[in-house]
CSV table of C-alpha atoms in Angstrom, one decimal:
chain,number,residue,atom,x,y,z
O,1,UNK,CA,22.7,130.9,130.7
O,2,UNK,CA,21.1,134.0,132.6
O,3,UNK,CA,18.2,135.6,132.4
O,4,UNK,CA,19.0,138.6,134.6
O,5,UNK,CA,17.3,141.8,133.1
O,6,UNK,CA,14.3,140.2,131.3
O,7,UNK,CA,11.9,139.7,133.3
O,8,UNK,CA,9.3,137.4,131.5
O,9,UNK,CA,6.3,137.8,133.8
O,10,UNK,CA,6.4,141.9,133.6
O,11,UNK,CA,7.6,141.9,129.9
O,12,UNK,CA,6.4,138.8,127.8
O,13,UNK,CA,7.5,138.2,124.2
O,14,UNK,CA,4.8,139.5,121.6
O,15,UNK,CA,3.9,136.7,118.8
O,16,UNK,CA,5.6,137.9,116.0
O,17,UNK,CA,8.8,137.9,118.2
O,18,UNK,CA,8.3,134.5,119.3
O,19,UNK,CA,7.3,133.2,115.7
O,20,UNK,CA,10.2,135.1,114.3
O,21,UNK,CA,12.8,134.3,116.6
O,22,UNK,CA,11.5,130.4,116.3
O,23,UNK,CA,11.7,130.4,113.0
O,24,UNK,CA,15.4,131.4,113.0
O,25,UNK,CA,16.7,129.1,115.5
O,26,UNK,CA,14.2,126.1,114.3
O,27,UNK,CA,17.0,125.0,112.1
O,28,UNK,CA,20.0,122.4,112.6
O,29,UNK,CA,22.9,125.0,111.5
O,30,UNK,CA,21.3,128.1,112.8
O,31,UNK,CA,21.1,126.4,116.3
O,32,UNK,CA,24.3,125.4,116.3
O,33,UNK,CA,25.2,128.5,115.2
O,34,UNK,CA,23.6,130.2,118.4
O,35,UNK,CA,25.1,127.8,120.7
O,36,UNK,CA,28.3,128.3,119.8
O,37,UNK,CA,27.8,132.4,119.9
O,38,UNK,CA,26.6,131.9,123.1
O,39,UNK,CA,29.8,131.1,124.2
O,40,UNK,CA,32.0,133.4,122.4
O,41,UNK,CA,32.5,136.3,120.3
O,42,UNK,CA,33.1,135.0,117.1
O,43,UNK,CA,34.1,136.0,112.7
O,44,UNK,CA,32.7,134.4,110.0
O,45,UNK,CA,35.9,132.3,109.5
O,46,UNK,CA,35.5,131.2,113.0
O,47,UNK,CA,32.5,129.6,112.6
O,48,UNK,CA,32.9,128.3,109.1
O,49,UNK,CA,35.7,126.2,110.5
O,50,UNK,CA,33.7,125.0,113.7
O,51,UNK,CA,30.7,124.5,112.0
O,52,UNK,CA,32.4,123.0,108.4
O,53,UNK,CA,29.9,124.8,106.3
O,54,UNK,CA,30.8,127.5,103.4
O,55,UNK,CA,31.1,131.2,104.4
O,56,UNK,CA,28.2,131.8,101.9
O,57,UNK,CA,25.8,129.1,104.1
O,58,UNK,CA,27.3,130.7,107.5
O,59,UNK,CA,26.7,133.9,106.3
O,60,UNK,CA,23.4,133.5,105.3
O,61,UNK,CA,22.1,131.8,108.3
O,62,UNK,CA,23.8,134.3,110.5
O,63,UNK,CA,21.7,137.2,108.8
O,64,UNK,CA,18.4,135.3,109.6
O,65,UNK,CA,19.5,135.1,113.0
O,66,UNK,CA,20.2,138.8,113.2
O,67,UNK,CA,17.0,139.7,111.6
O,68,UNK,CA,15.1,137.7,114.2
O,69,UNK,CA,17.3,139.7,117.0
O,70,UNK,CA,18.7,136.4,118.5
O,71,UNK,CA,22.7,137.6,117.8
O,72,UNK,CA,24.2,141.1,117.1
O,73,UNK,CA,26.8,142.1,114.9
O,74,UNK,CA,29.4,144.2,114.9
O,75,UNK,CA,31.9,145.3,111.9
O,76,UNK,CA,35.3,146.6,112.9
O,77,UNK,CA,37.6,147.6,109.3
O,78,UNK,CA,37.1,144.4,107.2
O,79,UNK,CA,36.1,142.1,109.9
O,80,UNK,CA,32.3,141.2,111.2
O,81,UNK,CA,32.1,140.3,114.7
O,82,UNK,CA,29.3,138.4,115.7
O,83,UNK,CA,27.4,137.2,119.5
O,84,UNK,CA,24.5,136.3,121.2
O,85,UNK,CA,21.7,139.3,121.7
O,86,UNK,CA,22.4,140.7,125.1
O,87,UNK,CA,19.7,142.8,125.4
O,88,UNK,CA,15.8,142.9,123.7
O,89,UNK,CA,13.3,140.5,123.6
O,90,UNK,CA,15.8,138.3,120.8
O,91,UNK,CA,18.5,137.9,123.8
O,92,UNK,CA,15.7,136.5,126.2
O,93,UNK,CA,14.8,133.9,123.8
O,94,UNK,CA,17.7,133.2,123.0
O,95,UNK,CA,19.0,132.7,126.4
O,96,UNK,CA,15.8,130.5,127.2
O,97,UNK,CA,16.5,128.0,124.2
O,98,UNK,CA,19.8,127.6,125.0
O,99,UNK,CA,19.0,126.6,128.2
O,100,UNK,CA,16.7,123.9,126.7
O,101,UNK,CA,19.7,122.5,125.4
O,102,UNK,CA,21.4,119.8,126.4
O,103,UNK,CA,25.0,120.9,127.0
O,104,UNK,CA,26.1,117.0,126.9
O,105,UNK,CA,23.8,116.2,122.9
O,106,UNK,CA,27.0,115.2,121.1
O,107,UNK,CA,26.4,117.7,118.2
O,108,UNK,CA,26.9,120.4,121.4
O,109,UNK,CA,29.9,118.9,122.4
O,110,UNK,CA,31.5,118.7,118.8
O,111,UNK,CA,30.9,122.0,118.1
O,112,UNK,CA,32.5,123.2,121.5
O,113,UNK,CA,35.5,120.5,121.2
O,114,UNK,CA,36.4,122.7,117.5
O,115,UNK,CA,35.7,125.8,119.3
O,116,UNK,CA,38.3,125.0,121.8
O,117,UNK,CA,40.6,124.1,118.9
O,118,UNK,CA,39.8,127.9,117.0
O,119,UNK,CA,40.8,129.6,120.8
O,120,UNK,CA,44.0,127.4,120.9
O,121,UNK,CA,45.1,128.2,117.4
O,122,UNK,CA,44.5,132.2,118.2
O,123,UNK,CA,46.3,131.9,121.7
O,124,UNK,CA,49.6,129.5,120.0
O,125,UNK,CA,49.6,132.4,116.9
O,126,UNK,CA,49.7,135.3,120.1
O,127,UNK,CA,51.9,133.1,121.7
O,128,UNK,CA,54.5,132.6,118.4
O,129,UNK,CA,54.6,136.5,118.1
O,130,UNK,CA,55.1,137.0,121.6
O,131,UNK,CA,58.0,134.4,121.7
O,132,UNK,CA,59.4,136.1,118.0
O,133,UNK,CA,59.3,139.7,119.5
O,134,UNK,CA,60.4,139.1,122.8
O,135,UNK,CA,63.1,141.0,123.1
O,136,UNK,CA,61.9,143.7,121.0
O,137,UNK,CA,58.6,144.3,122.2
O,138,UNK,CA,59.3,147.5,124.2
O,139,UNK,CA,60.6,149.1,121.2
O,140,UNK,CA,57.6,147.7,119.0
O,141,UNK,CA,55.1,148.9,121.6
O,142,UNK,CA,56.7,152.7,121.0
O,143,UNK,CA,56.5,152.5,117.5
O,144,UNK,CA,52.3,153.1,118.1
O,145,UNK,CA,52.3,154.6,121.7
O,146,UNK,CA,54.0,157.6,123.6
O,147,UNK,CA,55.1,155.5,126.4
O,148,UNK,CA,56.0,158.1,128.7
O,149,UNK,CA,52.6,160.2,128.3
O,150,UNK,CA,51.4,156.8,128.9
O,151,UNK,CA,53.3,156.6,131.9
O,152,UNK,CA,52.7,159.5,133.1
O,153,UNK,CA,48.3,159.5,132.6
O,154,UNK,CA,49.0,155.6,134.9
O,155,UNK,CA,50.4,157.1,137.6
O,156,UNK,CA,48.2,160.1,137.7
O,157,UNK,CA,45.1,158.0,137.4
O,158,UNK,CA,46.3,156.1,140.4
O,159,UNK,CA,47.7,158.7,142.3
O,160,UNK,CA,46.1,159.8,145.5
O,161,UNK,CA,45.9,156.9,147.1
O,162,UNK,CA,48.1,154.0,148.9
O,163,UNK,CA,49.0,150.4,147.2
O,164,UNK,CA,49.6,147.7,149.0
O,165,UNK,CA,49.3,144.9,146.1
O,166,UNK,CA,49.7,145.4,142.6
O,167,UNK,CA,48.6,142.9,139.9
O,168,UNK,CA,49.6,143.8,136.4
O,169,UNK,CA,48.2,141.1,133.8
O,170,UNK,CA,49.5,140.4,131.1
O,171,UNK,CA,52.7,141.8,132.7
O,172,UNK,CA,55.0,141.7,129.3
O,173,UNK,CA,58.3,143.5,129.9
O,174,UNK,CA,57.4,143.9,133.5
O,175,UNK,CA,57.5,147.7,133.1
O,176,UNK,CA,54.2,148.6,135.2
O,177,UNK,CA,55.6,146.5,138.2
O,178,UNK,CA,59.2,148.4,137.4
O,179,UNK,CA,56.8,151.6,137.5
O,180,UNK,CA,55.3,151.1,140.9
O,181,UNK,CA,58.1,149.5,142.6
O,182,UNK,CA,59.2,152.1,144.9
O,183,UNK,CA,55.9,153.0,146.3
O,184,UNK,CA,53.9,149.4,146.1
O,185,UNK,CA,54.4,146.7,148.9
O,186,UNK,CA,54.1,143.8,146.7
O,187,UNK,CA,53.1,143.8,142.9
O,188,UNK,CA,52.5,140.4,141.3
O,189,UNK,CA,53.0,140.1,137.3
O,190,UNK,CA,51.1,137.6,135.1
O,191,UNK,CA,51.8,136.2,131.0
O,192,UNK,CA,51.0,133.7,129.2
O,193,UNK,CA,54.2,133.6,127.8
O,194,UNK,CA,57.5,132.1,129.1
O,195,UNK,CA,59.6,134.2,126.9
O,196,UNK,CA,58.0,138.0,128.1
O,197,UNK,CA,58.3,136.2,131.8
O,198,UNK,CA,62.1,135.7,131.0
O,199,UNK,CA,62.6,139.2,129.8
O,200,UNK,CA,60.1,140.7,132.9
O,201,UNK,CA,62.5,138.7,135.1
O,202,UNK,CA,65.5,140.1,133.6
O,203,UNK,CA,64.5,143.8,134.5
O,204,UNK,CA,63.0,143.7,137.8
O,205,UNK,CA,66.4,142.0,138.8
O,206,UNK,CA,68.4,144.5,136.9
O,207,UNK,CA,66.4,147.2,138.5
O,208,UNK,CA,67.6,145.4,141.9
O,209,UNK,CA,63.4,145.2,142.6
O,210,UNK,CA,62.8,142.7,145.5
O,211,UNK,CA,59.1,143.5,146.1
O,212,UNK,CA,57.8,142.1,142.7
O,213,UNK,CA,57.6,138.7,141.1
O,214,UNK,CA,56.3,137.4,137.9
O,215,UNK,CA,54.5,134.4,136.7
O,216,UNK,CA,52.7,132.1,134.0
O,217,UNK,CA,48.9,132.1,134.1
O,218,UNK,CA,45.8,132.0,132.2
O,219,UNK,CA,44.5,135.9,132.4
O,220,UNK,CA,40.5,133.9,132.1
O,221,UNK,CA,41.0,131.6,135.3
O,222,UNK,CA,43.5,133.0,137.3
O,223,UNK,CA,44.4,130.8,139.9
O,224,UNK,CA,43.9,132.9,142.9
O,225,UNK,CA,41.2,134.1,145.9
O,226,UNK,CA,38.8,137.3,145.3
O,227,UNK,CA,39.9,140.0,147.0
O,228,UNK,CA,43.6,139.9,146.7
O,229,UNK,CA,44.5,143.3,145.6
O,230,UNK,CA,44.5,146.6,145.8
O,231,UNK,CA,45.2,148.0,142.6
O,232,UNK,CA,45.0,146.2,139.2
O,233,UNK,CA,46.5,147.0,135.5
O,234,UNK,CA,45.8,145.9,132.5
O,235,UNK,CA,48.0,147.7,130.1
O,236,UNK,CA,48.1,146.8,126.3
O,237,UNK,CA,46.5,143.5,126.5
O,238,UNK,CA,42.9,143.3,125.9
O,239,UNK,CA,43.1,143.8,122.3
O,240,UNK,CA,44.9,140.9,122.0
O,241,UNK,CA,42.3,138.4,123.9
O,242,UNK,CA,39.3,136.8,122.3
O,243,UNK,CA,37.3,137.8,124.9
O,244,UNK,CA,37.9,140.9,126.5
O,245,UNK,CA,34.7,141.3,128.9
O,246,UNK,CA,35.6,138.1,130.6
O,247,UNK,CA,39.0,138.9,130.6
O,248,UNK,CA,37.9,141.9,132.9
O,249,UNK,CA,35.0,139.9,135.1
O,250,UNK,CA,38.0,137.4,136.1
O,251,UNK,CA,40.2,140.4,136.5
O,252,UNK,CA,37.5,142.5,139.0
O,253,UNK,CA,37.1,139.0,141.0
O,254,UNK,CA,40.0,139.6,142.5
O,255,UNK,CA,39.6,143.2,143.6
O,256,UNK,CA,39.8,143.8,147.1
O,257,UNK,CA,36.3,146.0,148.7
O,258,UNK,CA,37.4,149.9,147.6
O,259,UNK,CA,40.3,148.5,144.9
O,260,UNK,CA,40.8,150.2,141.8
O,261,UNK,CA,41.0,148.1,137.9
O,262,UNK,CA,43.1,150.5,134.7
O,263,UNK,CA,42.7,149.9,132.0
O,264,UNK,CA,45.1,150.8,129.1
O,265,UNK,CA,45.0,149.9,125.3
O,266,UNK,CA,43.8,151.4,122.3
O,267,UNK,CA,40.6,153.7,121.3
O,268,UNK,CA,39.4,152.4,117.9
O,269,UNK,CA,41.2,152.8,115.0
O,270,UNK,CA,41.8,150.8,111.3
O,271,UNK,CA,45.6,149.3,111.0
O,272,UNK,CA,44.2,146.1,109.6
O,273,UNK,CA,47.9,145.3,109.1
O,274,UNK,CA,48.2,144.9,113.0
O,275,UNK,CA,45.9,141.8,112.7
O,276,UNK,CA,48.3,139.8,110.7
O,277,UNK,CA,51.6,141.6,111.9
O,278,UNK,CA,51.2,141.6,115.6
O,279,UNK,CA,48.4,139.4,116.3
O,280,UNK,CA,46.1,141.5,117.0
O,281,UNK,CA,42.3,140.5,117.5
O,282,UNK,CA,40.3,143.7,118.6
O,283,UNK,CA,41.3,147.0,116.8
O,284,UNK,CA,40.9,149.2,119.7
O,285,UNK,CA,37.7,149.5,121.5
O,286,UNK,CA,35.1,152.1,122.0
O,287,UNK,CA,34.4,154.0,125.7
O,288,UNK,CA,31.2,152.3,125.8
O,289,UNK,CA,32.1,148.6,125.0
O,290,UNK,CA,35.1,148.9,128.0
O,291,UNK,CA,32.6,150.8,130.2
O,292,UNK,CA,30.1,148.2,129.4
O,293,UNK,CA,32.4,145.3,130.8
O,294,UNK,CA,33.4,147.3,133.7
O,295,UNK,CA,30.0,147.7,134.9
O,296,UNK,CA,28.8,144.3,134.2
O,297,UNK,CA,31.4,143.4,136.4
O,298,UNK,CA,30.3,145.1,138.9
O,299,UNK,CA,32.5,147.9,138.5
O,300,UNK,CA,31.6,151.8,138.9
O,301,UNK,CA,33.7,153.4,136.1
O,302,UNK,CA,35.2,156.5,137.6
O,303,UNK,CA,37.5,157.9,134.3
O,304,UNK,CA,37.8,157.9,131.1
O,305,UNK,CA,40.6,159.8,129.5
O,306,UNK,CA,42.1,160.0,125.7
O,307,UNK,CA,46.0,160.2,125.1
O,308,UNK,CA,46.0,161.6,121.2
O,309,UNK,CA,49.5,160.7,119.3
O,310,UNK,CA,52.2,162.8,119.1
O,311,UNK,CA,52.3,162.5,115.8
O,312,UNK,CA,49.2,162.7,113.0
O,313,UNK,CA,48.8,160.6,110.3
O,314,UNK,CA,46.5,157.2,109.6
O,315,UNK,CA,49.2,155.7,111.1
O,316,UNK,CA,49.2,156.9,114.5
O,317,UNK,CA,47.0,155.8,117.6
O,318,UNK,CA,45.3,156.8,120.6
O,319,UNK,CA,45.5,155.6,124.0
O,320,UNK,CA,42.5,155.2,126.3
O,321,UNK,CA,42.7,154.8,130.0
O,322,UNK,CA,39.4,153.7,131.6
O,323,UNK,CA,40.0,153.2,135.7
O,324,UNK,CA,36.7,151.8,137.8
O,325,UNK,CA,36.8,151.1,141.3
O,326,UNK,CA,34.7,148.1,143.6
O,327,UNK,CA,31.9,149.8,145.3
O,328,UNK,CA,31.6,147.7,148.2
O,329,UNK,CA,33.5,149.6,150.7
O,330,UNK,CA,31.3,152.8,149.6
O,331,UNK,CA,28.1,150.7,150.0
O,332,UNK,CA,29.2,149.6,153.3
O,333,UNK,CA,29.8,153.5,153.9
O,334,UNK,CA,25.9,154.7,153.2
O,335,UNK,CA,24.3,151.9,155.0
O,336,UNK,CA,26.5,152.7,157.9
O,337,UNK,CA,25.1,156.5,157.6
O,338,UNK,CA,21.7,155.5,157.4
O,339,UNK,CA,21.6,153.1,160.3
C-alpha cells in the first residue's frame, strides 16, 4: 500500500477524522470489507459473494465506510461501484491500516482466495462471449460504432510520426495490426482468447501481412521488458476489464522513452443491456477517469477527442480517443538545455 501524496508530518489527521474513520474500520466485516476494496474495484454483488454476508449487511457497512471517507463510490445506470479513498485524509488512513495488516491472517487470505474466484468467473463469462461471437464480432462491433470514422480519428491521432513496433492489446479481429501494416515495422497483437487469435490469424494471413503476429496473454502481467514499443493501442477493450487503470499502468510499462498509448472505447452512456448481452463491465468512461489513469501512470495526456454517432437515438454511442505520450525523452530534452 502507498502513501505517495499524503504527507503525514505536513498534513496530520484532525481527531474527528481519526475517531471517525476508526470507528468505521474497527469492525470484523467493515475491515474486511476495506481490504478487499483495497485491492479491487468492486459491486455490491461482488462483495456479498466474497464476504458471504446479505446485500442489506454489505450495504450498510459500506455506507459507514463512505461516511468516514475510507472508500468512494461511484453509480454508473443501476450499478454502484465501490474502492478504496484515493485521495483526502480517509485514503491516508485507510492506506496506513491496511498496511497494519497482515497480508498472510487467514481471514485476509480467504477473502482474497474468493476474490480471485469473482475475477475468474468475470474473465471465463468475457471469455464464453468472446468464444460465442467470434466470428461475428466485427459486425457486432459496427452495430454501436462507425468503424471507419473510428479508423480514420486512429490514424490521425498517430499520424506525424514514425512506428517502428506496434502493440495492439486486446488485439480481437486483428484489424489495428491490419491497419498499420504497411507503414509499421513490426506490430505485435495480444487476446485473451484463443478463438479472436484464430480469427486475428486468419486475416493478417489473408491480407498476405508478414510483419505482424498475434498471441495469448494476460493484458495485467504481460510477459514482456519495459520499453518495447513505440506505439501502443488499446481499442475497445477497457470496458470490458475489471480493472481498467491497471490495465493501462501495465500497458505504459512497456512504452519505449517518447512512445505514444491510444486509447479507444466508449464515453459514458446507459445500454444496461450491454452488461448481460456482451459482457460488458464498465459503461463507458468519463475524460477524467481515463486521464486520471494515464497520468498516474506516468503518462502526459496530449488529446482527447469525441466521435458522436452517426446516427441519434438512446441507442447510439460515442467514441473517445484519449492518446498520451512517455515524457522521458522530453525530460531528457530540457535538462539537456539547461546544462
Amino acid at each position: 500500500m502507498s502513501l505517495v501524496g499524503h504527507d503525514l508530518t505536513t498534513k496530520p489527521l484532525s481527531y474527528a477524522v481519526l475517531l471517525e474513520g476508526l470507528k468505521a474500520a474497527g469492525e470484523d466485516t467493515r475491515l474486511r470489507l476495506l481490504a478487499v476494496l483495497g485491492e479491487a474495484e468492486l459491486t455490491v454483488s461482488d462483495l456479498t459473494e466474497i464476504l458471504g454476508q446479505s446485500q442489506p449487511r454489505i450495504s450498510r457497512h459500506l455506507k459507514l465506510l463512505a461516511d468516514a471517507g475510507l472508500v468512494e463510490r461511484h453509480r454508473e445506470a443501476s450499478w454502484m461501484f465501490y474502492r478504496r479513498a484515493a485521495e483526502g485524509p480517509g485514503a491516508c488512513l485507510a492506506s496506513i491500516l491496511l498496511q497494519l495488516l497482515d497480508p498472510l491472517d487467514d481471514v485476509a487470505r480467504r477473502d482474497r482466495e474468493r476474490l480471485a474466484e469473482v475475477r475468474a468467473a468475470r474473465a471465463q463469462a468475457a471469455q464464453t462471449y468472446f468464444a460465442a461471437h467470434a466470428a461475428q464480432w466485427d459486425a457486432i462491433r459496427s452495430l454501436h460504432v462507425p468503424e471507419t470514422a473510428v479508423e480514420a480519428a486512429v490514424r490521425e491521432a498517430l499520424s506525424g510520426r514514425p512506428i517502428d513496433s506496434l502493440l495492439d492489446l486486446g488485439t480481437g479481429t486483428g484489424r489495428m495490426l491490419e491497419l498499420f501494416a504497411p507503414e509499421i515495422g513490426r506490430g505485435l497483437g495480444i487476446d485473451l482468447s484463443p478463438d479472436m487469435l484464430g480469427i486475428a490469424r486468419a486475416h493478417l494471413e489473408q491480407a498476405g501481412i508478414r510483419n505482424c503476429s498475434v498471441r495469448q496473454g494476460d493484458i495485467y502481467n504481460l510477459a514482456m521488458p519495459r520499453d518495447s514499443f513505440d506505439a501502443i493501442i488499446v481499442h475497445q477493450v477497457l470496458h470490458f476489464l475489471d480493472d481498467a487503470g491497471r490495465a493501462v499502468r501495465e500497458a505504459a510499462r512497456l512504452l519505449r522513452p517518447g512512445g505514444r498509448l491510444l486509447v479507444i472505447d466508449f464515453a459514458p452512456h446507459d445500454l444496461e443491456f450491454l452488461r448481460e448481452a456482451h459482457a460488458h463491465r464498465r459503461l463507458g468512461f468519463s475524460a477524467e477517469a481515463v486521464e486520471n489513469w494515464l497520468a498516474q501512470a506516468g503518462l502526459v495526456p496530449t488529446l482527447h477527442r469525441l466521435l458522436a454517432p452517426e446516427r441519434g437515438g438512446g441507442d447510439a454511442l460515442t467514441v473517445s480517443l484519449w492518446l498520451a505520450r512517455d515524457p522521458r525523452v522530453a525530460e531528457a530534452q530540457e535538462q539537456r538545455e539547461v546544462a
